[in-house]
Amino acid sequence: FVVNEMKITQVYNYPNPFKESTNFTFNLTQPPDDLVIRIYSIAGRLIKEIKPNPLGFGAGFNYITWDGRDEDGDLVANGVYLYRLNVIKGDKKETITEKLAVVR
């Protein structure tokens, strides 16, 4: 079927929980104008912002790898974190929030 608007489906990270790195995977119905993943502590503090070039993503299955490090380059502690995937296409914005766990 044909979808005329931006949608994000099948958002998850694998492996979850992870030890060294994880892949954020998702399906897009259209190539995005902008894409960003923000990872937060359970208390809401921003841990990491991943802002890849949106030209590298198209309609269909996509993934982004995260090495489990914060903005300072340090490994994040064991625990549960939230991540938010934001996708912008024109004047439409879609946001999905999910959980991930770090177990070393």
Backbone as JSON Lines, residues from 0, in Angstrom:
{"i":0,"aa":"F","n":[0.82,-1.18,0.0],"ca":[0.0,0.0,0.0],"c":[0.87,1.24,0.0]}
{"i":1,"aa":"V","n":[0.31,2.37,-0.41],"ca":[1.06,3.61,-0.54],"c":[0.73,4.52,0.64]}
{"i":2,"aa":"V","n":[1.78,5.08,1.25],"ca":[1.61,6.0,2.36],"c":[2.15,7.36,1.93]}
{"i":3,"aa":"N","n":[1.33,8.39,2.04],"ca":[1.72,9.72,1.59],"c":[2.29,10.59,2.69]}
{"i":4,"aa":"E","n":[2.34,10.09,3.91],"ca":[2.91,10.9,4.98],"c":[3.99,10.11,5.71]}
{"i":5,"aa":"M","n":[4.82,10.84,6.44],"ca":[5.93,10.24,7.18],"c":[5.39,9.45,8.37]}
{"i":6,"aa":"K","n":[5.8,8.21,8.47],"ca":[5.48,7.35,9.61],"c":[6.73,6.57,9.99]}
{"i":7,"aa":"I","n":[6.87,6.33,11.3],"ca":[7.94,5.46,11.82],"c":[7.25,4.23,12.36]}
{"i":8,"aa":"T","n":[7.73,3.05,11.97],"ca":[7.17,1.81,12.49],"c":[8.3,0.89,12.92]}
{"i":9,"aa":"Q","n":[7.94,-0.12,13.69],"ca":[8.86,-1.17,14.13],"c":[10.14,-0.59,14.73]}
{"i":10,"aa":"V","n":[9.98,0.27,15.72],"ca":[11.13,0.89,16.39],"c":[11.56,0.0,17.55]}
{"i":11,"aa":"Y","n":[12.82,-0.42,17.53],"ca":[13.39,-1.15,18.66],"c":[14.9,-1.1,18.56]}
{"i":12,"aa":"N","n":[15.55,-1.47,19.66],"ca":[17.01,-1.57,19.62],"c":[17.39,-3.02,19.88]}
{"i":13,"aa":"Y","n":[18.45,-3.45,19.22],"ca":[18.89,-4.83,19.34],"c":[20.41,-4.87,19.41]}
{"i":14,"aa":"P","n":[21.0,-5.58,20.31],"ca":[20.37,-6.33,21.39],"c":[19.89,-5.4,22.51]}
{"i":15,"aa":"N","n":[18.94,-5.89,23.26],"ca":[18.42,-5.15,24.4],"c":[18.02,-6.16,25.46]}
{"i":16,"aa":"P","n":[18.7,-6.22,26.6],"ca":[19.78,-5.35,27.05],"c":[21.07,-5.62,26.27]}
{"i":17,"aa":"F","n":[21.98,-4.63,26.32],"ca":[23.23,-4.77,25.6],"c":[24.42,-4.56,26.52]}
{"i":18,"aa":"K","n":[25.57,-5.05,26.05],"ca":[26.8,-4.97,26.82],"c":[27.76,-3.94,26.23]}
{"i":19,"aa":"E","n":[28.0,-4.0,24.92],"ca":[28.99,-3.12,24.29],"c":[28.39,-2.11,23.33]}
{"i":20,"aa":"S","n":[27.46,-2.54,22.5],"ca":[26.82,-1.63,21.55],"c":[25.43,-2.16,21.2]}
{"i":21,"aa":"T","n":[24.6,-1.29,20.65],"ca":[23.25,-1.66,20.25],"c":[22.92,-0.96,18.94]}
{"i":22,"aa":"N","n":[21.98,-1.51,18.21],"ca":[21.51,-0.93,16.97],"c":[20.07,-0.46,17.15]}
{"i":23,"aa":"F","n":[19.81,0.81,16.9],"ca":[18.46,1.33,16.88],"c":[17.91,1.05,15.48]}
{"i":24,"aa":"T","n":[16.85,0.26,15.39],"ca":[16.3,-0.11,14.1],"c":[14.89,0.45,13.97]}
{"i":25,"aa":"F","n":[14.52,0.8,12.75],"ca":[13.2,1.39,12.5],"c":[12.9,1.36,11.02]}
{"i":26,"aa":"N","n":[11.62,1.42,10.7],"ca":[11.15,1.51,9.33],"c":[10.58,2.9,9.09]}
{"i":27,"aa":"L","n":[10.91,3.49,7.96],"ca":[10.38,4.79,7.56],"c":[9.55,4.63,6.31]}
{"i":28,"aa":"T","n":[8.46,5.4,6.2],"ca":[7.65,5.35,4.99],"c":[8.18,6.29,3.92]}
{"i":29,"aa":"Q","n":[9.0,7.28,4.31],"ca":[9.59,8.24,3.38],"c":[10.97,8.63,3.88]}
{"i":30,"aa":"P","n":[11.85,9.07,3.0],"ca":[13.14,9.6,3.46],"c":[12.92,10.86,4.3]}
{"i":31,"aa":"P","n":[13.62,10.99,5.44],"ca":[13.41,12.14,6.32],"c":[14.22,13.36,5.89]}
{"i":32,"aa":"D","n":[13.75,14.55,6.31],"ca":[14.53,15.78,6.17],"c":[15.52,15.91,7.33]}
{"i":33,"aa":"D","n":[15.14,15.4,8.5],"ca":[15.99,15.46,9.68],"c":[15.68,14.26,10.56]}
{"i":34,"aa":"L","n":[16.7,13.74,11.25],"ca":[16.55,12.58,12.11],"c":[17.51,12.72,13.27]}
{"i":35,"aa":"V","n":[17.03,12.46,14.49],"ca":[17.89,12.53,15.67],"c":[17.4,11.52,16.71]}
{"i":36,"aa":"I","n":[18.35,10.89,17.4],"ca":[18.04,10.01,18.53],"c":[18.65,10.65,19.77]}
{"i":37,"aa":"R","n":[17.83,10.82,20.78],"ca":[18.32,11.34,22.07],"c":[18.12,10.27,23.13]}
{"i":38,"aa":"I","n":[19.17,10.02,23.9],"ca":[19.15,9.0,24.93],"c":[19.17,9.71,26.28]}
{"i":39,"aa":"Y","n":[18.24,9.33,27.15],"ca":[18.07,9.98,28.45],"c":[18.22,8.97,29.58]}
{"i":40,"aa":"S","n":[18.68,9.47,30.74],"ca":[18.64,8.65,31.95],"c":[17.18,8.52,32.36]}
{"i":41,"aa":"I","n":[16.9,7.62,33.26],"ca":[15.52,7.43,33.71],"c":[15.01,8.67,34.45]}
{"i":42,"aa":"A","n":[15.95,9.5,34.95],"ca":[15.58,10.76,35.63],"c":[15.34,11.89,34.63]}
{"i":43,"aa":"G","n":[15.61,11.64,33.34],"ca":[15.34,12.64,32.32],"c":[16.53,13.46,31.86]}
{"i":44,"aa":"R","n":[17.73,13.13,32.34],"ca":[18.94,13.85,31.92],"c":[19.4,13.34,30.57]}
{"i":45,"aa":"L","n":[19.7,14.27,29.65],"ca":[20.18,13.89,28.32],"c":[21.58,13.28,28.44]}
{"i":46,"aa":"I","n":[21.74,12.05,27.96],"ca":[23.01,11.33,28.03],"c":[23.77,11.46,26.71]}
{"i":47,"aa":"K","n":[23.06,11.31,25.6],"ca":[23.7,11.28,24.28],"c":[22.7,11.74,23.23]}
{"i":48,"aa":"E","n":[23.21,12.5,22.27],"ca":[22.41,12.88,21.11],"c":[23.12,12.37,19.87]}
{"i":49,"aa":"I","n":[22.43,11.57,19.09],"ca":[22.97,11.01,17.86],"c":[22.23,11.68,16.71]}
{"i":50,"aa":"K","n":[22.98,12.45,15.92],"ca":[22.37,13.19,14.82],"c":[23.1,12.85,13.53]}
{"i":51,"aa":"P","n":[22.71,11.74,12.89],"ca":[23.37,11.34,11.65],"c":[22.87,12.19,10.47]}
{"i":52,"aa":"N","n":[23.56,12.09,9.36],"ca":[23.14,12.78,8.14],"c":[21.86,12.12,7.63]}
{"i":53,"aa":"P","n":[20.75,12.86,7.52],"ca":[19.49,12.24,7.09],"c":[19.51,11.75,5.65]}
{"i":54,"aa":"L","n":[20.49,12.18,4.86],"ca":[20.57,11.71,3.48],"c":[20.91,10.22,3.4]}
{"i":55,"aa":"G","n":[21.44,9.66,4.49],"ca":[21.79,8.25,4.52],"c":[20.61,7.33,4.81]}
{"i":56,"aa":"F","n":[19.43,7.89,4.98],"ca":[18.26,7.1,5.33],"c":[17.19,7.22,4.26]}
{"i":57,"aa":"G","n":[16.56,6.11,3.94],"ca":[15.51,6.11,2.94],"c":[14.27,5.42,3.47]}
{"i":58,"aa":"A","n":[13.3,5.29,2.62],"ca":[12.1,4.55,2.97],"c":[12.48,3.09,3.19]}
{"i":59,"aa":"G","n":[11.89,2.47,4.19],"ca":[12.17,1.08,4.51],"c":[12.97,0.94,5.78]}
{"i":60,"aa":"F","n":[13.67,-0.19,5.91],"ca":[14.42,-0.52,7.12],"c":[15.69,0.3,7.22]}
{"i":61,"aa":"N","n":[15.95,0.86,8.41],"ca":[17.15,1.64,8.68],"c":[17.66,1.29,10.08]}
{"i":62,"aa":"Y","n":[18.94,1.55,10.31],"ca":[19.47,1.36,11.66],"c":[20.61,2.33,11.93]}
{"i":63,"aa":"I","n":[20.81,2.59,13.23],"ca":[21.88,3.45,13.71],"c":[22.55,2.71,14.87]}
{"i":64,"aa":"T","n":[23.87,2.61,14.85],"ca":[24.6,1.92,15.9],"c":[25.06,2.92,16.96]}
{"i":65,"aa":"W","n":[24.91,2.52,18.23],"ca":[25.39,3.33,19.36],"c":[26.37,2.49,20.16]}
{"i":66,"aa":"D","n":[27.51,3.07,20.5],"ca":[28.57,2.35,21.2],"c":[28.42,2.36,22.73]}
{"i":67,"aa":"G","n":[27.33,2.89,23.25],"ca":[27.09,2.87,24.7],"c":[27.86,3.94,25.46]}
{"i":68,"aa":"R","n":[28.3,4.98,24.75],"ca":[29.06,6.06,25.39],"c":[28.23,7.33,25.43]}
{"i":69,"aa":"D","n":[28.48,8.14,26.47],"ca":[27.77,9.41,26.61],"c":[28.46,10.5,25.8]}
{"i":70,"aa":"E","n":[28.01,11.75,25.95],"ca":[28.58,12.87,25.19],"c":[30.06,13.12,25.5]}
{"i":71,"aa":"D","n":[30.52,12.72,26.7],"ca":[31.92,12.89,27.08],"c":[32.8,11.74,26.62]}
{"i":72,"aa":"G","n":[32.21,10.71,26.03],"ca":[32.98,9.56,25.57],"c":[33.13,8.46,26.61]}
{"i":73,"aa":"D","n":[32.46,8.62,27.75],"ca":[32.53,7.62,28.81],"c":[31.43,6.59,28.63]}
{"i":74,"aa":"L","n":[31.72,5.34,29.02],"ca":[30.69,4.3,28.99],"c":[29.59,4.65,29.98]}
{"i":75,"aa":"V","n":[28.35,4.47,29.58],"ca":[27.24,4.75,30.5],"c":[27.14,3.61,31.51]}
{"i":76,"aa":"A","n":[26.57,3.91,32.65],"ca":[26.45,2.92,33.72],"c":[25.36,1.9,33.4]}
{"i":77,"aa":"N","n":[25.43,0.77,34.1],"ca":[24.36,-0.22,33.99],"c":[23.05,0.43,34.38]}
{"i":78,"aa":"G","n":[21.98,0.03,33.72],"ca":[20.68,0.55,34.09],"c":[19.75,0.68,32.9]}
{"i":79,"aa":"V","n":[18.6,1.28,33.17],"ca":[17.57,1.48,32.16],"c":[17.64,2.92,31.68]}
{"i":80,"aa":"Y","n":[17.52,3.1,30.38],"ca":[17.55,4.41,29.74],"c":[16.37,4.53,28.79]}
{"i":81,"aa":"L","n":[15.99,5.74,28.5],"ca":[14.94,6.01,27.52],"c":[15.58,6.6,26.29]}
{"i":82,"aa":"Y","n":[15.06,6.27,25.14],"ca":[15.53,6.93,23.92],"c":[14.34,7.43,23.13]}
{"i":83,"aa":"R","n":[14.56,8.55,22.47],"ca":[13.52,9.2,21.69],"c":[14.03,9.38,20.27]}
{"i":84,"aa":"L","n":[13.32,8.82,19.32],"ca":[13.63,8.95,17.9],"c":[12.72,10.03,17.33]}
{"i":85,"aa":"N","n":[13.31,11.11,16.83],"ca":[12.56,12.21,16.21],"c":[12.87,12.24,14.72]}
{"i":86,"aa":"V","n":[11.82,12.26,13.92],"ca":[11.96,12.33,12.47],"c":[11.11,13.49,11.96]}
{"i":87,"aa":"I","n":[11.71,14.31,11.1],"ca":[11.0,15.46,10.53],"c":[10.99,15.32,9.02]}
{"i":88,"aa":"K","n":[9.82,15.53,8.43],"ca":[9.66,15.54,6.98],"c":[8.74,16.72,6.65]}
{"i":89,"aa":"G","n":[9.31,17.77,6.06],"ca":[8.52,18.97,5.78],"c":[8.07,19.61,7.08]}
{"i":90,"aa":"D","n":[6.77,19.8,7.23],"ca":[6.24,20.39,8.47],"c":[5.7,19.32,9.42]}
{"i":91,"aa":"K","n":[5.9,18.05,9.11],"ca":[5.43,16.95,9.96],"c":[6.57,16.44,10.82]}
{"i":92,"aa":"K","n":[6.27,16.18,12.09],"ca":[7.26,15.64,13.02],"c":[6.67,14.41,13.68]}
{"i":93,"aa":"E","n":[7.44,13.33,13.72],"ca":[7.01,12.1,14.37],"c":[8.04,11.75,15.44]}
{"i":94,"aa":"T","n":[7.56,11.39,16.62],"ca":[8.43,11.05,17.75],"c":[7.99,9.74,18.36]}
{"i":95,"aa":"I","n":[8.96,8.86,18.61],"ca":[8.72,7.58,19.27],"c":[9.68,7.49,20.45]}
{"i":96,"aa":"T","n":[9.16,7.06,21.62],"ca":[9.98,6.89,22.82],"c":[9.96,5.42,23.23]}
{"i":97,"aa":"E","n":[11.13,4.86,23.5],"ca":[11.27,3.46,23.9],"c":[12.3,3.35,25.02]}
{"i":98,"aa":"K","n":[12.43,2.13,25.59],"ca":[13.39,1.86,26.66],"c":[14.52,0.98,26.16]}
{"i":99,"aa":"L","n":[15.68,1.13,26.81],"ca":[16.8,0.21,26.58],"c":[17.49,-0.03,27.91]}
{"i":100,"aa":"A","n":[18.23,-1.13,27.96],"ca":[18.94,-1.48,29.19],"c":[20.4,-1.78,28.88]}
{"i":101,"aa":"V","n":[21.28,-1.36,29.79],"ca":[22.71,-1.62,29.7],"c":[23.06,-2.57,30.84]}
{"i":102,"aa":"V","n":[23.67,-3.72,30.49],"ca":[24.08,-4.71,31.48],"c":[25.49,-5.15,31.11]}
{"i":103,"aa":"R","n":[26.45,-4.78,31.94],"ca":[27.85,-5.15,31.67],"c":[28.33,-6.15,32.71]}
